[in-house]
Amino acid sequence: MKRIYLIRHGKARGQEPTAELTEEGHLQARHLADLFGDRSIDRIVASPYRRAIATIRPLAERAGLPIQMDDRLCERVLSSADLPDWMDHLRRSFDDLDLKLPGGESSREAMIRGVAAIEDLMEQPGENLVVVTHGNLMSLILKYEDDSFGFEAWSRLSNPDVYELSCFGDKRREIRRLWK
């Protein structure tokens, strides 16, 4: 059995790739390391965004593991345009996976990208894998596994958040939220 711990980064100062964690986010990162303290971790893979790397750095240091970066775990860009009603567009994108706004990526495109990263990890050695990403992409990966995971579930995610995907054989997976 493989376990993938899918983690949303801690509280950050913004949404851009260079956004740093807040003080609270750094504290959350240390709490994440404590959460995984008694678990054997074989590999850590993260979005290259600073907030994702900073979120998992305390665990990586404690476990003596490098943080591998995968661009496929970057956050989804809903649109390159300034959208005052972006939340309405995001809601629609969970219902219409092919909705694509100007300069953005559809939910289906982002889902395929994120799931490909997870599937590649499933083929690699190790039983307990940590994956650090962002809220929208994490929601789309979870939606792929459970179609009922939609906008409302996304809106209930916290920073950080942790879900465990337990994988049994070919494609049989269970999802369990670990962060409270």
JSON list of C-alpha atoms in Angstrom, two decimals:
[
{"chain": "A", "resi": 1, "resn": "MET", "atom": "CA", "xyz": [0.00, 0.00, 0.00]},
{"chain": "A", "resi": 2, "resn": "LYS", "atom": "CA", "xyz": [1.17, 3.52, -0.82]},
{"chain": "A", "resi": 3, "resn": "ARG", "atom": "CA", "xyz": [0.20, 6.65, 1.01]},
{"chain": "A", "resi": 4, "resn": "ILE", "atom": "CA", "xyz": [0.35, 10.07, -0.54]},
{"chain": "A", "resi": 5, "resn": "TYR", "atom": "CA", "xyz": [0.05, 12.94, 1.89]},
{"chain": "A", "resi": 6, "resn": "LEU", "atom": "CA", "xyz": [-1.34, 15.81, -0.16]},
{"chain": "A", "resi": 7, "resn": "ILE", "atom": "CA", "xyz": [-0.58, 19.11, 1.57]},
{"chain": "A", "resi": 8, "resn": "ARG", "atom": "CA", "xyz": [-1.77, 22.63, 0.89]},
{"chain": "A", "resi": 9, "resn": "HIS", "atom": "CA", "xyz": [0.83, 25.21, 1.88]},
{"chain": "A", "resi": 10, "resn": "GLY", "atom": "CA", "xyz": [0.58, 27.32, 5.03]},
{"chain": "A", "resi": 11, "resn": "LYS", "atom": "CA", "xyz": [-0.64, 30.90, 5.30]},
{"chain": "A", "resi": 12, "resn": "ALA", "atom": "CA", "xyz": [1.22, 33.15, 2.88]},
{"chain": "A", "resi": 13, "resn": "ARG", "atom": "CA", "xyz": [1.61, 36.86, 2.17]},
{"chain": "A", "resi": 14, "resn": "GLY", "atom": "CA", "xyz": [0.19, 36.60, -1.36]},
{"chain": "A", "resi": 15, "resn": "GLN", "atom": "CA", "xyz": [-0.53, 34.42, -4.36]},
{"chain": "A", "resi": 16, "resn": "GLU", "atom": "CA", "xyz": [2.49, 35.08, -6.57]},
{"chain": "A", "resi": 17, "resn": "PRO", "atom": "CA", "xyz": [5.16, 32.35, -6.87]},
{"chain": "A", "resi": 18, "resn": "THR", "atom": "CA", "xyz": [7.58, 34.35, -4.68]},
{"chain": "A", "resi": 19, "resn": "ALA", "atom": "CA", "xyz": [5.08, 34.95, -1.85]},
{"chain": "A", "resi": 20, "resn": "GLU", "atom": "CA", "xyz": [6.57, 34.07, 1.52]},
{"chain": "A", "resi": 21, "resn": "LEU", "atom": "CA", "xyz": [4.85, 32.43, 4.47]},
{"chain": "A", "resi": 22, "resn": "THR", "atom": "CA", "xyz": [3.52, 34.67, 7.21]},
{"chain": "A", "resi": 23, "resn": "GLU", "atom": "CA", "xyz": [4.76, 34.19, 10.78]},
{"chain": "A", "resi": 24, "resn": "GLU", "atom": "CA", "xyz": [1.66, 32.05, 11.35]},
{"chain": "A", "resi": 25, "resn": "GLY", "atom": "CA", "xyz": [2.56, 30.07, 8.22]},
{"chain": "A", "resi": 26, "resn": "HIS", "atom": "CA", "xyz": [6.03, 29.33, 9.60]},
{"chain": "A", "resi": 27, "resn": "LEU", "atom": "CA", "xyz": [4.46, 28.13, 12.86]},
{"chain": "A", "resi": 28, "resn": "GLN", "atom": "CA", "xyz": [2.06, 25.94, 10.86]},
{"chain": "A", "resi": 29, "resn": "ALA", "atom": "CA", "xyz": [5.04, 24.46, 8.99]},
{"chain": "A", "resi": 30, "resn": "ARG", "atom": "CA", "xyz": [6.57, 23.39, 12.30]},
{"chain": "A", "resi": 31, "resn": "HIS", "atom": "CA", "xyz": [3.23, 21.88, 13.36]},
{"chain": "A", "resi": 32, "resn": "LEU", "atom": "CA", "xyz": [3.13, 19.93, 10.08]},
{"chain": "A", "resi": 33, "resn": "ALA", "atom": "CA", "xyz": [6.57, 18.51, 10.86]},
{"chain": "A", "resi": 34, "resn": "ASP", "atom": "CA", "xyz": [5.20, 17.44, 14.27]},
{"chain": "A", "resi": 35, "resn": "LEU", "atom": "CA", "xyz": [2.15, 15.84, 12.62]},
{"chain": "A", "resi": 36, "resn": "PHE", "atom": "CA", "xyz": [4.47, 13.66, 10.55]},
{"chain": "A", "resi": 37, "resn": "GLY", "atom": "CA", "xyz": [6.97, 13.12, 13.37]},
{"chain": "A", "resi": 38, "resn": "ASP", "atom": "CA", "xyz": [6.13, 9.45, 13.93]},
{"chain": "A", "resi": 39, "resn": "ARG", "atom": "CA", "xyz": [5.56, 8.57, 10.27]},
{"chain": "A", "resi": 40, "resn": "SER", "atom": "CA", "xyz": [8.21, 7.23, 7.99]},
{"chain": "A", "resi": 41, "resn": "ILE", "atom": "CA", "xyz": [8.45, 9.49, 4.93]},
{"chain": "A", "resi": 42, "resn": "ASP", "atom": "CA", "xyz": [10.25, 8.23, 1.83]},
{"chain": "A", "resi": 43, "resn": "ARG", "atom": "CA", "xyz": [10.03, 11.22, -0.50]},
{"chain": "A", "resi": 44, "resn": "ILE", "atom": "CA", "xyz": [8.98, 14.86, -0.50]},
{"chain": "A", "resi": 45, "resn": "VAL", "atom": "CA", "xyz": [7.86, 16.58, -3.70]},
{"chain": "A", "resi": 46, "resn": "ALA", "atom": "CA", "xyz": [6.65, 20.19, -3.84]},
{"chain": "A", "resi": 47, "resn": "SER", "atom": "CA", "xyz": [5.54, 22.99, -6.07]},
{"chain": "A", "resi": 48, "resn": "PRO", "atom": "CA", "xyz": [8.53, 25.28, -6.68]},
{"chain": "A", "resi": 49, "resn": "TYR", "atom": "CA", "xyz": [6.58, 28.24, -5.21]},
{"chain": "A", "resi": 50, "resn": "ARG", "atom": "CA", "xyz": [8.33, 29.65, -2.12]},
{"chain": "A", "resi": 51, "resn": "ARG", "atom": "CA", "xyz": [5.35, 29.16, 0.18]},
{"chain": "A", "resi": 52, "resn": "ALA", "atom": "CA", "xyz": [5.13, 25.45, -0.69]},
{"chain": "A", "resi": 53, "resn": "ILE", "atom": "CA", "xyz": [8.83, 24.85, -0.10]},
{"chain": "A", "resi": 54, "resn": "ALA", "atom": "CA", "xyz": [8.85, 26.83, 3.16]},
{"chain": "A", "resi": 55, "resn": "THR", "atom": "CA", "xyz": [5.81, 24.87, 4.38]},
{"chain": "A", "resi": 56, "resn": "ILE", "atom": "CA", "xyz": [7.57, 21.54, 4.08]},
{"chain": "A", "resi": 57, "resn": "ARG", "atom": "CA", "xyz": [11.17, 22.55, 4.89]},
{"chain": "A", "resi": 58, "resn": "PRO", "atom": "CA", "xyz": [10.91, 21.75, 8.65]},
{"chain": "A", "resi": 59, "resn": "LEU", "atom": "CA", "xyz": [9.71, 18.21, 7.87]},
{"chain": "A", "resi": 60, "resn": "ALA", "atom": "CA", "xyz": [12.36, 17.71, 5.20]},
{"chain": "A", "resi": 61, "resn": "GLU", "atom": "CA", "xyz": [15.09, 18.81, 7.61]},
{"chain": "A", "resi": 62, "resn": "ARG", "atom": "CA", "xyz": [13.74, 16.58, 10.38]},
{"chain": "A", "resi": 63, "resn": "ALA", "atom": "CA", "xyz": [13.46, 13.58, 8.03]},
{"chain": "A", "resi": 64, "resn": "GLY", "atom": "CA", "xyz": [16.82, 14.28, 6.36]},
{"chain": "A", "resi": 65, "resn": "LEU", "atom": "CA", "xyz": [15.18, 14.29, 2.93]},
{"chain": "A", "resi": 66, "resn": "PRO", "atom": "CA", "xyz": [15.65, 16.62, -0.02]},
{"chain": "A", "resi": 67, "resn": "ILE", "atom": "CA", "xyz": [12.66, 18.54, -1.39]},
{"chain": "A", "resi": 68, "resn": "GLN", "atom": "CA", "xyz": [12.18, 17.60, -5.01]},
{"chain": "A", "resi": 69, "resn": "MET", "atom": "CA", "xyz": [10.35, 20.20, -7.07]},
{"chain": "A", "resi": 70, "resn": "ASP", "atom": "CA", "xyz": [7.78, 19.48, -9.73]},
{"chain": "A", "resi": 71, "resn": "ASP", "atom": "CA", "xyz": [6.35, 22.32, -11.83]},
{"chain": "A", "resi": 72, "resn": "ARG", "atom": "CA", "xyz": [3.19, 20.28, -12.36]},
{"chain": "A", "resi": 73, "resn": "LEU", "atom": "CA", "xyz": [2.30, 21.02, -8.72]},
{"chain": "A", "resi": 74, "resn": "CYS", "atom": "CA", "xyz": [2.16, 24.81, -9.29]},
{"chain": "A", "resi": 75, "resn": "GLU", "atom": "CA", "xyz": [-1.14, 26.51, -8.61]},
{"chain": "A", "resi": 76, "resn": "ARG", "atom": "CA", "xyz": [-3.70, 26.72, -11.35]},
{"chain": "A", "resi": 77, "resn": "VAL", "atom": "CA", "xyz": [-4.05, 30.11, -13.01]},
{"chain": "A", "resi": 78, "resn": "LEU", "atom": "CA", "xyz": [-7.77, 30.82, -13.28]},
{"chain": "A", "resi": 79, "resn": "SER", "atom": "CA", "xyz": [-7.18, 33.83, -15.56]},
{"chain": "A", "resi": 80, "resn": "SER", "atom": "CA", "xyz": [-4.47, 36.34, -16.33]},
{"chain": "A", "resi": 81, "resn": "ALA", "atom": "CA", "xyz": [-7.12, 39.07, -16.27]},
{"chain": "A", "resi": 82, "resn": "ASP", "atom": "CA", "xyz": [-8.10, 40.91, -13.10]},
{"chain": "A", "resi": 83, "resn": "LEU", "atom": "CA", "xyz": [-11.48, 39.39, -12.22]},
{"chain": "A", "resi": 84, "resn": "PRO", "atom": "CA", "xyz": [-13.41, 41.21, -9.49]},
{"chain": "A", "resi": 85, "resn": "ASP", "atom": "CA", "xyz": [-15.88, 38.30, -9.54]},
{"chain": "A", "resi": 86, "resn": "TRP", "atom": "CA", "xyz": [-13.18, 35.60, -9.60]},
{"chain": "A", "resi": 87, "resn": "MET", "atom": "CA", "xyz": [-14.96, 33.54, -6.94]},
{"chain": "A", "resi": 88, "resn": "ASP", "atom": "CA", "xyz": [-18.02, 33.14, -9.22]},
{"chain": "A", "resi": 89, "resn": "HIS", "atom": "CA", "xyz": [-15.75, 32.04, -12.07]},
{"chain": "A", "resi": 90, "resn": "LEU", "atom": "CA", "xyz": [-13.96, 29.58, -9.79]},
{"chain": "A", "resi": 91, "resn": "ARG", "atom": "CA", "xyz": [-17.30, 28.11, -8.69]},
{"chain": "A", "resi": 92, "resn": "ARG", "atom": "CA", "xyz": [-18.33, 27.68, -12.32]},
{"chain": "A", "resi": 93, "resn": "SER", "atom": "CA", "xyz": [-15.01, 26.02, -13.13]},
{"chain": "A", "resi": 94, "resn": "PHE", "atom": "CA", "xyz": [-15.78, 23.18, -10.71]},
{"chain": "A", "resi": 95, "resn": "ASP", "atom": "CA", "xyz": [-19.07, 22.52, -12.52]},
{"chain": "A", "resi": 96, "resn": "ASP", "atom": "CA", "xyz": [-17.68, 23.01, -16.04]},
{"chain": "A", "resi": 97, "resn": "LEU", "atom": "CA", "xyz": [-14.23, 21.45, -16.03]},
{"chain": "A", "resi": 98, "resn": "ASP", "atom": "CA", "xyz": [-13.58, 22.76, -19.54]},
{"chain": "A", "resi": 99, "resn": "LEU", "atom": "CA", "xyz": [-14.35, 26.41, -18.74]},
{"chain": "A", "resi": 100, "resn": "LYS", "atom": "CA", "xyz": [-11.24, 28.36, -19.73]},
{"chain": "A", "resi": 101, "resn": "LEU", "atom": "CA", "xyz": [-10.90, 32.04, -18.99]},
{"chain": "A", "resi": 102, "resn": "PRO", "atom": "CA", "xyz": [-8.53, 34.41, -20.84]},
{"chain": "A", "resi": 103, "resn": "GLY", "atom": "CA", "xyz": [-4.92, 33.56, -20.04]},
{"chain": "A", "resi": 104, "resn": "GLY", "atom": "CA", "xyz": [-5.99, 30.79, -17.70]},
{"chain": "A", "resi": 105, "resn": "GLU", "atom": "CA", "xyz": [-6.06, 27.05, -17.44]},
{"chain": "A", "resi": 106, "resn": "SER", "atom": "CA", "xyz": [-9.26, 25.01, -17.38]},
{"chain": "A", "resi": 107, "resn": "SER", "atom": "CA", "xyz": [-9.97, 22.82, -14.37]},
{"chain": "A", "resi": 108, "resn": "ARG", "atom": "CA", "xyz": [-9.55, 19.76, -16.57]},
{"chain": "A", "resi": 109, "resn": "GLU", "atom": "CA", "xyz": [-6.13, 20.91, -17.82]},
{"chain": "A", "resi": 110, "resn": "ALA", "atom": "CA", "xyz": [-4.95, 21.61, -14.28]},
{"chain": "A", "resi": 111, "resn": "MET", "atom": "CA", "xyz": [-6.42, 18.34, -13.02]},
{"chain": "A", "resi": 112, "resn": "ILE", "atom": "CA", "xyz": [-4.65, 16.33, -15.73]},
{"chain": "A", "resi": 113, "resn": "ARG", "atom": "CA", "xyz": [-1.36, 18.05, -14.86]},
{"chain": "A", "resi": 114, "resn": "GLY", "atom": "CA", "xyz": [-1.70, 17.47, -11.12]},
{"chain": "A", "resi": 115, "resn": "VAL", "atom": "CA", "xyz": [-2.90, 13.89, -11.45]},
{"chain": "A", "resi": 116, "resn": "ALA", "atom": "CA", "xyz": [0.00, 13.13, -13.81]},
{"chain": "A", "resi": 117, "resn": "ALA", "atom": "CA", "xyz": [2.41, 14.23, -11.08]},
{"chain": "A", "resi": 118, "resn": "ILE", "atom": "CA", "xyz": [0.66, 11.96, -8.57]},
{"chain": "A", "resi": 119, "resn": "GLU", "atom": "CA", "xyz": [0.57, 9.01, -10.98]},
{"chain": "A", "resi": 120, "resn": "ASP", "atom": "CA", "xyz": [4.29, 9.40, -11.70]},
{"chain": "A", "resi": 121, "resn": "LEU", "atom": "CA", "xyz": [4.98, 9.32, -7.96]},
{"chain": "A", "resi": 122, "resn": "MET", "atom": "CA", "xyz": [2.91, 6.15, -7.65]},
{"chain": "A", "resi": 123, "resn": "GLU", "atom": "CA", "xyz": [5.38, 4.44, -9.99]},
{"chain": "A", "resi": 124, "resn": "GLN", "atom": "CA", "xyz": [8.43, 5.46, -7.98]},
{"chain": "A", "resi": 125, "resn": "PRO", "atom": "CA", "xyz": [9.92, 3.68, -4.97]},
{"chain": "A", "resi": 126, "resn": "GLY", "atom": "CA", "xyz": [8.69, 4.45, -1.51]},
{"chain": "A", "resi": 127, "resn": "GLU", "atom": "CA", "xyz": [5.48, 3.87, 0.38]},
{"chain": "A", "resi": 128, "resn": "ASN", "atom": "CA", "xyz": [4.92, 7.22, 2.11]},
{"chain": "A", "resi": 129, "resn": "LEU", "atom": "CA", "xyz": [5.14, 10.24, -0.13]},
{"chain": "A", "resi": 130, "resn": "VAL", "atom": "CA", "xyz": [4.55, 13.88, 0.77]},
{"chain": "A", "resi": 131, "resn": "VAL", "atom": "CA", "xyz": [3.25, 16.20, -1.96]},
{"chain": "A", "resi": 132, "resn": "VAL", "atom": "CA", "xyz": [2.98, 19.95, -1.32]},
{"chain": "A", "resi": 133, "resn": "THR", "atom": "CA", "xyz": [0.81, 22.05, -3.61]},
{"chain": "A", "resi": 134, "resn": "HIS", "atom": "CA", "xyz": [-1.86, 24.75, -3.61]},
{"chain": "A", "resi": 135, "resn": "GLY", "atom": "CA", "xyz": [-5.56, 24.89, -2.79]},
{"chain": "A", "resi": 136, "resn": "ASN", "atom": "CA", "xyz": [-7.14, 24.91, -6.23]},
{"chain": "A", "resi": 137, "resn": "LEU", "atom": "CA", "xyz": [-4.86, 22.25, -7.69]},
{"chain": "A", "resi": 138, "resn": "MET", "atom": "CA", "xyz": [-5.18, 20.11, -4.56]},
{"chain": "A", "resi": 139, "resn": "SER", "atom": "CA", "xyz": [-8.97, 20.33, -4.85]},
{"chain": "A", "resi": 140, "resn": "LEU", "atom": "CA", "xyz": [-8.86, 19.25, -8.48]},
{"chain": "A", "resi": 141, "resn": "ILE", "atom": "CA", "xyz": [-6.63, 16.26, -7.65]},
{"chain": "A", "resi": 142, "resn": "LEU", "atom": "CA", "xyz": [-9.07, 15.28, -4.91]},
{"chain": "A", "resi": 143, "resn": "LYS", "atom": "CA", "xyz": [-12.00, 15.81, -7.31]},
{"chain": "A", "resi": 144, "resn": "TYR", "atom": "CA", "xyz": [-10.37, 13.39, -9.72]},
{"chain": "A", "resi": 145, "resn": "GLU", "atom": "CA", "xyz": [-10.40, 10.78, -6.95]},
{"chain": "A", "resi": 146, "resn": "ASP", "atom": "CA", "xyz": [-13.87, 11.75, -5.66]},
{"chain": "A", "resi": 147, "resn": "ASP", "atom": "CA", "xyz": [-16.12, 13.69, -8.05]},
{"chain": "A", "resi": 148, "resn": "SER", "atom": "CA", "xyz": [-18.15, 15.08, -5.14]},
{"chain": "A", "resi": 149, "resn": "PHE", "atom": "CA", "xyz": [-15.15, 17.18, -4.09]},
{"chain": "A", "resi": 150, "resn": "GLY", "atom": "CA", "xyz": [-16.14, 20.53, -5.57]},
{"chain": "A", "resi": 151, "resn": "PHE", "atom": "CA", "xyz": [-16.27, 24.24, -4.90]},
{"chain": "A", "resi": 152, "resn": "GLU", "atom": "CA", "xyz": [-17.81, 23.87, -1.43]},
{"chain": "A", "resi": 153, "resn": "ALA", "atom": "CA", "xyz": [-15.08, 21.44, -0.38]},
{"chain": "A", "resi": 154, "resn": "TRP", "atom": "CA", "xyz": [-12.45, 23.81, -1.81]},
{"chain": "A", "resi": 155, "resn": "SER", "atom": "CA", "xyz": [-13.95, 26.68, 0.21]},
{"chain": "A", "resi": 156, "resn": "ARG", "atom": "CA", "xyz": [-13.56, 24.64, 3.41]},
{"chain": "A", "resi": 157, "resn": "LEU", "atom": "CA", "xyz": [-9.85, 23.97, 2.88]},
{"chain": "A", "resi": 158, "resn": "SER", "atom": "CA", "xyz": [-7.54, 25.56, 5.39]},
{"chain": "A", "resi": 159, "resn": "ASN", "atom": "CA", "xyz": [-3.99, 26.84, 5.09]},
{"chain": "A", "resi": 160, "resn": "PRO", "atom": "CA", "xyz": [-2.36, 24.43, 5.56]},
{"chain": "A", "resi": 161, "resn": "ASP", "atom": "CA", "xyz": [-4.44, 21.36, 4.95]},
{"chain": "A", "resi": 162, "resn": "VAL", "atom": "CA", "xyz": [-3.51, 17.68, 4.71]},
{"chain": "A", "resi": 163, "resn": "TYR", "atom": "CA", "xyz": [-5.27, 14.81, 2.99]},
{"chain": "A", "resi": 164, "resn": "GLU", "atom": "CA", "xyz": [-4.07, 11.24, 2.93]},
{"chain": "A", "resi": 165, "resn": "LEU", "atom": "CA", "xyz": [-4.60, 9.19, -0.22]},
{"chain": "A", "resi": 166, "resn": "SER", "atom": "CA", "xyz": [-4.23, 5.51, 0.63]},
{"chain": "A", "resi": 167, "resn": "CYS", "atom": "CA", "xyz": [-3.67, 3.52, -2.52]},
{"chain": "A", "resi": 168, "resn": "PHE", "atom": "CA", "xyz": [-4.48, -0.17, -2.72]},
{"chain": "A", "resi": 169, "resn": "GLY", "atom": "CA", "xyz": [-3.52, -1.85, -5.98]},
{"chain": "A", "resi": 170, "resn": "ASP", "atom": "CA", "xyz": [-4.79, -0.46, -9.25]},
{"chain": "A", "resi": 171, "resn": "LYS", "atom": "CA", "xyz": [-6.68, 2.80, -8.71]},
{"chain": "A", "resi": 172, "resn": "ARG", "atom": "CA", "xyz": [-8.53, 1.83, -5.51]},
{"chain": "A", "resi": 173, "resn": "ARG", "atom": "CA", "xyz": [-7.92, 4.80, -3.25]},
{"chain": "A", "resi": 174, "resn": "GLU", "atom": "CA", "xyz": [-9.31, 6.13, -0.01]},
{"chain": "A", "resi": 175, "resn": "ILE", "atom": "CA", "xyz": [-9.22, 9.79, 0.96]},
{"chain": "A", "resi": 176, "resn": "ARG", "atom": "CA", "xyz": [-8.97, 10.96, 4.55]},
{"chain": "A", "resi": 177, "resn": "ARG", "atom": "CA", "xyz": [-8.44, 14.47, 5.89]},
{"chain": "A", "resi": 178, "resn": "LEU", "atom": "CA", "xyz": [-5.70, 14.62, 8.54]},
{"chain": "A", "resi": 179, "resn": "TRP", "atom": "CA", "xyz": [-5.41, 18.33, 9.32]},
{"chain": "A", "resi": 180, "resn": "LYS", "atom": "CA", "xyz": [-7.84, 19.64, 11.92]}
]
